[in-house]
Amino acid sequence: MICIMTGLTLMGGLLFLYPVFVAENRQNALNANKRLVKELRLTDLCLFTEARYTRHPSQADLHSAFQDHPMAFEHFPSGSLMLPPQFIHSLVSEEIQ
Amino acid sequence: MQWISRQSYFLDYALSSLLRRKWKNFSLIFIYGLIIFMISSVLFFSEAIRKEAEFILEDAPPIIVQRILAGRHELIPETYMTQIQEIRGIYKVTPRLWGYYYHPASKANYTIMVGNNGPQNDDEITIGNGVLRTWGTISDNQLFFKAYDGETIVLNITDTLDATAELVSSDLILVSESTFRRLFGVPEGFSTDFEVHIRNLSECPVIADKIVRILPDTRPILKEEIERTYASLFDWRSGYIIVLLSGAVLAFFIFAWDKATGLSAEEKAEIGILKALGWDTSDILLLKFWEGIAICFTAFVPAVIGAYIHVFLASAPLFEHALKGWSILYPEFQLNPHINAYQLGVVFALTVLPYTLITIIPAWRVSTTDPDTVMRQF
């Protein structure tokens, strides 16, 4: 049991060393992304391409999640992973008070 | 020294006691490990992607100015540029042209842009790697587009964007300005938005305020806001991730509580015998503490190692479905390994501490009863 625990601890320690070995490669990839952001004047990460407010969260107007019709619900799944703007929470709590 | 050897005897006894009930403890460690694995994966993933976004978007435009019409983003007339340029502190205003193109064959949305170093000729395009993977109808390095008026436009792929930069460029298609206007019907003299360059970046909020005063139908987006969007986008402390995880954690603690409160007759008798042999209540508690630590440690270390491999070496395949959402096109990228003591501390505090507390209380209740009564029950 103690041997297993020691082995696991050693393996955990090795994982802390892993970033050092891959640092150069990963830094190159990060720099390539950063270079492209500067060159093409990009503003967002390409993570969710299904709707404009998920592809460019920082550029979307505040109504774009509910764009289909008045009182529309936001319906793309990635919307549930993204947070609403912080000030909405404070507005709601003020209203409750 | 004496204290250490005393603790090592306790640990030795605790381990042998755990091994006597190995199947019960193995199932506990397995479920416990699974919970820690999920929590750590979420933490590692969200922190790593937040760090990457922070680094990558450092060079994003300082201010973007959009025109808003009836609450929606609208094309901005280039005549606005001269008014913005007159504001002191601004040294350059550049129009940006970009939009979305839905390709019915691949059922995916692509971002079409006029890039700084994009193609010079009107029939040429530069594409991101995700486009190559998903477009579906590429023939002879040509892509077919349907323009706003129904006309078919054929464009030749002359270059692809850096494959290592897929996180920002996977769905990009770079075209020349006239091709962009022909494709979407954007009239001359209009742009999607403006990029505003400022001499002193600390003046951004003041300049944004001046822009809105001069042009009330515009909305300036500061780089700070872009950074904030990404800081909160994958914040594990709120949102559905933590709601879903808290359900799983609660279920586990109910399971652990049930296991611990329902100490088996055998375990109760063991405590009774130990007390009859002269063990104090504090000794029993210490033994139970070491048992708890051994279980936590055996679950915690492999689970954290597993989460690390899952997120940083295997690119988080378990989260892929949730992250992809309805996206057809998803970038292939590997996250930069990044763990700090704070993250590990959070996982530890969320999982190990409550478990240790939960298991110690029932043991204390049994150990304070008279050993004779406990043994009689057995």
PDB file of N, CA and C in Angstrom, chain B residues 207-267:
ATOM      1  N   ILE B 207     -11.895  58.010 -24.068  1.00  0.00           N
ATOM      2  CA  ILE B 207     -12.113  58.131 -25.513  1.00  0.00           C
ATOM      3  C   ILE B 207     -13.406  57.414 -25.921  1.00  0.00           C
ATOM      4  N   ALA B 208     -13.652  56.241 -25.324  1.00  0.00           N
ATOM      5  CA  ALA B 208     -14.893  55.508 -25.633  1.00  0.00           C
ATOM      6  C   ALA B 208     -16.103  56.366 -25.269  1.00  0.00           C
ATOM      7  N   ASP B 209     -16.007  57.054 -24.149  1.00  0.00           N
ATOM      8  CA  ASP B 209     -17.093  57.925 -23.694  1.00  0.00           C
ATOM      9  C   ASP B 209     -17.318  59.071 -24.696  1.00  0.00           C
ATOM     10  N   LYS B 210     -16.204  59.624 -25.195  1.00  0.00           N
ATOM     11  CA  LYS B 210     -16.301  60.732 -26.173  1.00  0.00           C
ATOM     12  C   LYS B 210     -16.938  60.234 -27.468  1.00  0.00           C
ATOM     13  N   ILE B 211     -16.577  59.018 -27.895  1.00  0.00           N
ATOM     14  CA  ILE B 211     -17.130  58.461 -29.142  1.00  0.00           C
ATOM     15  C   ILE B 211     -18.656  58.353 -29.018  1.00  0.00           C
ATOM     16  N   VAL B 212     -19.126  57.843 -27.876  1.00  0.00           N
ATOM     17  CA  VAL B 212     -20.577  57.675 -27.699  1.00  0.00           C
ATOM     18  C   VAL B 212     -21.274  59.032 -27.665  1.00  0.00           C
ATOM     19  N   ARG B 213     -20.595  60.050 -27.105  1.00  0.00           N
ATOM     20  CA  ARG B 213     -21.222  61.382 -27.045  1.00  0.00           C
ATOM     21  C   ARG B 213     -21.342  61.990 -28.447  1.00  0.00           C
ATOM     22  N   ILE B 214     -20.301  61.794 -29.266  1.00  0.00           N
ATOM     23  CA  ILE B 214     -20.332  62.349 -30.629  1.00  0.00           C
ATOM     24  C   ILE B 214     -21.261  61.521 -31.534  1.00  0.00           C
ATOM     25  N   LEU B 215     -21.186  60.198 -31.366  1.00  0.00           N
ATOM     26  CA  LEU B 215     -21.998  59.303 -32.219  1.00  0.00           C
ATOM     27  C   LEU B 215     -22.842  58.401 -31.314  1.00  0.00           C
ATOM     28  N   PRO B 216     -24.025  58.886 -30.910  1.00  0.00           N
ATOM     29  CA  PRO B 216     -24.796  58.136 -29.901  1.00  0.00           C
ATOM     30  C   PRO B 216     -25.295  56.765 -30.365  1.00  0.00           C
ATOM     31  N   ASP B 217     -25.324  56.522 -31.685  1.00  0.00           N
ATOM     32  CA  ASP B 217     -25.795  55.195 -32.132  1.00  0.00           C
ATOM     33  C   ASP B 217     -24.658  54.183 -32.242  1.00  0.00           C
ATOM     34  N   THR B 218     -23.498  54.490 -31.640  1.00  0.00           N
ATOM     35  CA  THR B 218     -22.389  53.529 -31.690  1.00  0.00           C
ATOM     36  C   THR B 218     -22.156  52.878 -30.333  1.00  0.00           C
ATOM     37  N   ARG B 219     -21.438  51.780 -30.373  1.00  0.00           N
ATOM     38  CA  ARG B 219     -21.102  51.055 -29.140  1.00  0.00           C
ATOM     39  C   ARG B 219     -19.614  50.714 -29.175  1.00  0.00           C
ATOM     40  N   PRO B 220     -18.793  51.390 -28.366  1.00  0.00           N
ATOM     41  CA  PRO B 220     -17.370  51.042 -28.339  1.00  0.00           C
ATOM     42  C   PRO B 220     -17.146  49.814 -27.446  1.00  0.00           C
ATOM     43  N   ILE B 221     -16.323  48.912 -27.932  1.00  0.00           N
ATOM     44  CA  ILE B 221     -15.971  47.726 -27.128  1.00  0.00           C
ATOM     45  C   ILE B 221     -14.488  47.828 -26.804  1.00  0.00           C
ATOM     46  N   LEU B 222     -14.155  47.931 -25.523  1.00  0.00           N
ATOM     47  CA  LEU B 222     -12.758  48.085 -25.117  1.00  0.00           C
ATOM     48  C   LEU B 222     -12.073  46.720 -25.032  1.00  0.00           C
ATOM     49  N   LYS B 223     -10.745  46.733 -25.200  1.00  0.00           N
ATOM     50  CA  LYS B 223      -9.988  45.476 -25.078  1.00  0.00           C
ATOM     51  C   LYS B 223     -10.167  44.879 -23.677  1.00  0.00           C
ATOM     52  N   GLU B 224     -10.259  45.785 -22.728  1.00  0.00           N
ATOM     53  CA  GLU B 224     -10.485  45.367 -21.335  1.00  0.00           C
ATOM     54  C   GLU B 224     -11.758  44.524 -21.222  1.00  0.00           C
ATOM     55  N   GLU B 225     -12.802  44.948 -21.964  1.00  0.00           N
ATOM     56  CA  GLU B 225     -14.075  44.209 -21.927  1.00  0.00           C
ATOM     57  C   GLU B 225     -13.930  42.836 -22.586  1.00  0.00           C
ATOM     58  N   ILE B 226     -13.122  42.793 -23.662  1.00  0.00           N
ATOM     59  CA  ILE B 226     -12.885  41.510 -24.340  1.00  0.00           C
ATOM     60  C   ILE B 226     -12.196  40.561 -23.355  1.00  0.00           C
ATOM     61  N   GLU B 227     -11.184  41.098 -22.659  1.00  0.00           N
ATOM     62  CA  GLU B 227     -10.447  40.279 -21.692  1.00  0.00           C
ATOM     63  C   GLU B 227     -11.363  39.816 -20.563  1.00  0.00           C
ATOM     64  N   ARG B 228     -12.239  40.738 -20.118  1.00  0.00           N
ATOM     65  CA  ARG B 228     -13.178  40.388 -19.033  1.00  0.00           C
ATOM     66  C   ARG B 228     -14.154  39.306 -19.481  1.00  0.00           C
ATOM     67  N   THR B 229     -14.597  39.414 -20.747  1.00  0.00           N
ATOM     68  CA  THR B 229     -15.528  38.408 -21.274  1.00  0.00           C
ATOM     69  C   THR B 229     -14.906  37.025 -21.158  1.00  0.00           C
ATOM     70  N   TYR B 230     -13.624  36.928 -21.536  1.00  0.00           N
ATOM     71  CA  TYR B 230     -12.979  35.614 -21.510  1.00  0.00           C
ATOM     72  C   TYR B 230     -12.599  35.183 -20.098  1.00  0.00           C
ATOM     73  N   ALA B 231     -12.384  36.162 -19.234  1.00  0.00           N
ATOM     74  CA  ALA B 231     -12.079  35.799 -17.849  1.00  0.00           C
ATOM     75  C   ALA B 231     -13.303  35.164 -17.201  1.00  0.00           C
ATOM     76  N   SER B 232     -14.502  35.683 -17.544  1.00  0.00           N
ATOM     77  CA  SER B 232     -15.703  35.138 -16.899  1.00  0.00           C
ATOM     78  C   SER B 232     -16.305  33.979 -17.684  1.00  0.00           C
ATOM     79  N   LEU B 233     -15.913  33.858 -18.952  1.00  0.00           N
ATOM     80  CA  LEU B 233     -16.497  32.815 -19.807  1.00  0.00           C
ATOM     81  C   LEU B 233     -16.283  31.421 -19.235  1.00  0.00           C
ATOM     82  N   PHE B 234     -15.073  31.162 -18.767  1.00  0.00           N
ATOM     83  CA  PHE B 234     -14.782  29.830 -18.235  1.00  0.00           C
ATOM     84  C   PHE B 234     -14.500  29.879 -16.741  1.00  0.00           C
ATOM     85  N   ASP B 235     -15.217  30.744 -16.075  1.00  0.00           N
ATOM     86  CA  ASP B 235     -15.025  30.828 -14.636  1.00  0.00           C
ATOM     87  C   ASP B 235     -15.752  29.657 -13.974  1.00  0.00           C
ATOM     88  N   TRP B 236     -15.011  28.789 -13.324  1.00  0.00           N
ATOM     89  CA  TRP B 236     -15.613  27.584 -12.760  1.00  0.00           C
ATOM     90  C   TRP B 236     -16.494  27.898 -11.550  1.00  0.00           C
ATOM     91  N   ARG B 237     -16.309  29.091 -10.952  1.00  0.00           N
ATOM     92  CA  ARG B 237     -17.017  29.370  -9.697  1.00  0.00           C
ATOM     93  C   ARG B 237     -18.494  29.661  -9.886  1.00  0.00           C
ATOM     94  N   SER B 238     -18.894  29.911 -11.127  1.00  0.00           N
ATOM     95  CA  SER B 238     -20.319  30.146 -11.340  1.00  0.00           C
ATOM     96  C   SER B 238     -20.744  29.448 -12.620  1.00  0.00           C
ATOM     97  N   GLY B 239     -21.989  29.556 -12.928  1.00  0.00           N
ATOM     98  CA  GLY B 239     -22.473  28.915 -14.149  1.00  0.00           C
ATOM     99  C   GLY B 239     -22.906  27.493 -13.885  1.00  0.00           C
ATOM    100  N   TYR B 240     -23.254  26.826 -14.960  1.00  0.00           N
ATOM    101  CA  TYR B 240     -23.845  25.506 -14.825  1.00  0.00           C
ATOM    102  C   TYR B 240     -22.847  24.444 -14.402  1.00  0.00           C
ATOM    103  N   ILE B 241     -21.559  24.684 -14.714  1.00  0.00           N
ATOM    104  CA  ILE B 241     -20.554  23.668 -14.395  1.00  0.00           C
ATOM    105  C   ILE B 241     -20.591  23.351 -12.899  1.00  0.00           C
ATOM    106  N   ILE B 242     -20.569  24.418 -12.106  1.00  0.00           N
ATOM    107  CA  ILE B 242     -20.499  24.198 -10.660  1.00  0.00           C
ATOM    108  C   ILE B 242     -21.847  23.684 -10.122  1.00  0.00           C
ATOM    109  N   VAL B 243     -22.956  24.094 -10.762  1.00  0.00           N
ATOM    110  CA  VAL B 243     -24.270  23.591 -10.340  1.00  0.00           C
ATOM    111  C   VAL B 243     -24.327  22.081 -10.557  1.00  0.00           C
ATOM    112  N   LEU B 244     -23.887  21.654 -11.752  1.00  0.00           N
ATOM    113  CA  LEU B 244     -23.914  20.216 -12.056  1.00  0.00           C
ATOM    114  C   LEU B 244     -22.963  19.461 -11.135  1.00  0.00           C
ATOM    115  N   LEU B 245     -21.759  20.030 -10.944  1.00  0.00           N
ATOM    116  CA  LEU B 245     -20.773  19.347 -10.113  1.00  0.00           C
ATOM    117  C   LEU B 245     -21.195  19.293  -8.659  1.00  0.00           C
ATOM    118  N   SER B 246     -21.840  20.380  -8.190  1.00  0.00           N
ATOM    119  CA  SER B 246     -22.229  20.380  -6.779  1.00  0.00           C
ATOM    120  C   SER B 246     -23.246  19.264  -6.514  1.00  0.00           C
ATOM    121  N   GLY B 247     -24.080  18.963  -7.514  1.00  0.00           N
ATOM    122  CA  GLY B 247     -25.015  17.844  -7.386  1.00  0.00           C
ATOM    123  C   GLY B 247     -24.269  16.543  -7.182  1.00  0.00           C
ATOM    124  N   ALA B 248     -23.223  16.343  -8.005  1.00  0.00           N
ATOM    125  CA  ALA B 248     -22.433  15.115  -7.918  1.00  0.00           C
ATOM    126  C   ALA B 248     -21.710  15.030  -6.578  1.00  0.00           C
ATOM    127  N   VAL B 249     -21.168  16.169  -6.137  1.00  0.00           N
ATOM    128  CA  VAL B 249     -20.418  16.185  -4.871  1.00  0.00           C
ATOM    129  C   VAL B 249     -21.361  15.885  -3.704  1.00  0.00           C
ATOM    130  N   LEU B 250     -22.554  16.510  -3.747  1.00  0.00           N
ATOM    131  CA  LEU B 250     -23.530  16.261  -2.678  1.00  0.00           C
ATOM    132  C   LEU B 250     -23.912  14.788  -2.618  1.00  0.00           C
ATOM    133  N   ALA B 251     -24.148  14.204  -3.801  1.00  0.00           N
ATOM    134  CA  ALA B 251     -24.514  12.788  -3.855  1.00  0.00           C
ATOM    135  C   ALA B 251     -23.416  11.941  -3.228  1.00  0.00           C
ATOM    136  N   PHE B 252     -22.148  12.328  -3.516  1.00  0.00           N
ATOM    137  CA  PHE B 252     -21.044  11.556  -2.958  1.00  0.00           C
ATOM    138  C   PHE B 252     -21.006  11.668  -1.433  1.00  0.00           C
ATOM    139  N   PHE B 253     -21.218  12.909  -0.919  1.00  0.00           N
ATOM    140  CA  PHE B 253     -21.146  13.062   0.532  1.00  0.00           C
ATOM    141  C   PHE B 253     -22.286  12.331   1.240  1.00  0.00           C
ATOM    142  N   ILE B 254     -23.450  12.271   0.575  1.00  0.00           N
ATOM    143  CA  ILE B 254     -24.545  11.486   1.158  1.00  0.00           C
ATOM    144  C   ILE B 254     -24.129  10.014   1.211  1.00  0.00           C
ATOM    145  N   PHE B 255     -23.487   9.559   0.144  1.00  0.00           N
ATOM    146  CA  PHE B 255     -23.006   8.178   0.065  1.00  0.00           C
ATOM    147  C   PHE B 255     -21.967   7.917   1.162  1.00  0.00           C
ATOM    148  N   ALA B 256     -21.022   8.868   1.299  1.00  0.00           N
ATOM    149  CA  ALA B 256     -19.963   8.710   2.303  1.00  0.00           C
ATOM    150  C   ALA B 256     -20.546   8.754   3.710  1.00  0.00           C
ATOM    151  N   TRP B 257     -21.499   9.666   3.921  1.00  0.00           N
ATOM    152  CA  TRP B 257     -22.141   9.820   5.230  1.00  0.00           C
ATOM    153  C   TRP B 257     -22.850   8.521   5.605  1.00  0.00           C
ATOM    154  N   ASP B 258     -23.554   7.956   4.608  1.00  0.00           N
ATOM    155  CA  ASP B 258     -24.289   6.727   4.827  1.00  0.00           C
ATOM    156  C   ASP B 258     -23.335   5.598   5.216  1.00  0.00           C
ATOM    157  N   LYS B 259     -22.206   5.528   4.505  1.00  0.00           N
ATOM    158  CA  LYS B 259     -21.200   4.489   4.789  1.00  0.00           C
ATOM    159  C   LYS B 259     -20.628   4.669   6.192  1.00  0.00           C
ATOM    160  N   ALA B 260     -20.372   5.930   6.508  1.00  0.00           N
ATOM    161  CA  ALA B 260     -19.679   6.203   7.775  1.00  0.00           C
ATOM    162  C   ALA B 260     -20.609   6.074   8.974  1.00  0.00           C
ATOM    163  N   THR B 261     -21.855   6.566   8.847  1.00  0.00           N
ATOM    164  CA  THR B 261     -22.768   6.499   9.999  1.00  0.00           C
ATOM    165  C   THR B 261     -23.198   5.076  10.255  1.00  0.00           C
ATOM    166  N   GLY B 262     -23.344   4.330   9.171  1.00  0.00           N
ATOM    167  CA  GLY B 262     -23.748   2.937   9.365  1.00  0.00           C
ATOM    168  C   GLY B 262     -22.524   2.077   9.602  1.00  0.00           C
ATOM    169  N   LEU B 263     -21.756   2.408  10.652  1.00  0.00           N
ATOM    170  CA  LEU B 263     -20.580   1.591  10.972  1.00  0.00           C
ATOM    171  C   LEU B 263     -21.048   0.160  11.196  1.00  0.00           C
ATOM    172  N   SER B 264     -20.396  -0.773  10.542  1.00  0.00           N
ATOM    173  CA  SER B 264     -20.850  -2.157  10.663  1.00  0.00           C
ATOM    174  C   SER B 264     -20.611  -2.659  12.093  1.00  0.00           C
ATOM    175  N   ALA B 265     -21.334  -3.740  12.455  1.00  0.00           N
ATOM    176  CA  ALA B 265     -21.205  -4.308  13.804  1.00  0.00           C
ATOM    177  C   ALA B 265     -19.750  -4.693  14.055  1.00  0.00           C
ATOM    178  N   GLU B 266     -19.109  -5.162  12.978  1.00  0.00           N
ATOM    179  CA  GLU B 266     -17.708  -5.594  13.090  1.00  0.00           C
ATOM    180  C   GLU B 266     -16.808  -4.407  13.464  1.00  0.00           C
ATOM    181  N   GLU B 267     -17.089  -3.257  12.796  1.00  0.00           N
ATOM    182  CA  GLU B 267     -16.284  -2.061  13.076  1.00  0.00           C
ATOM    183  C   GLU B 267     -16.528  -1.551  14.498  1.00  0.00           C
TER     184      GLU B 267
END
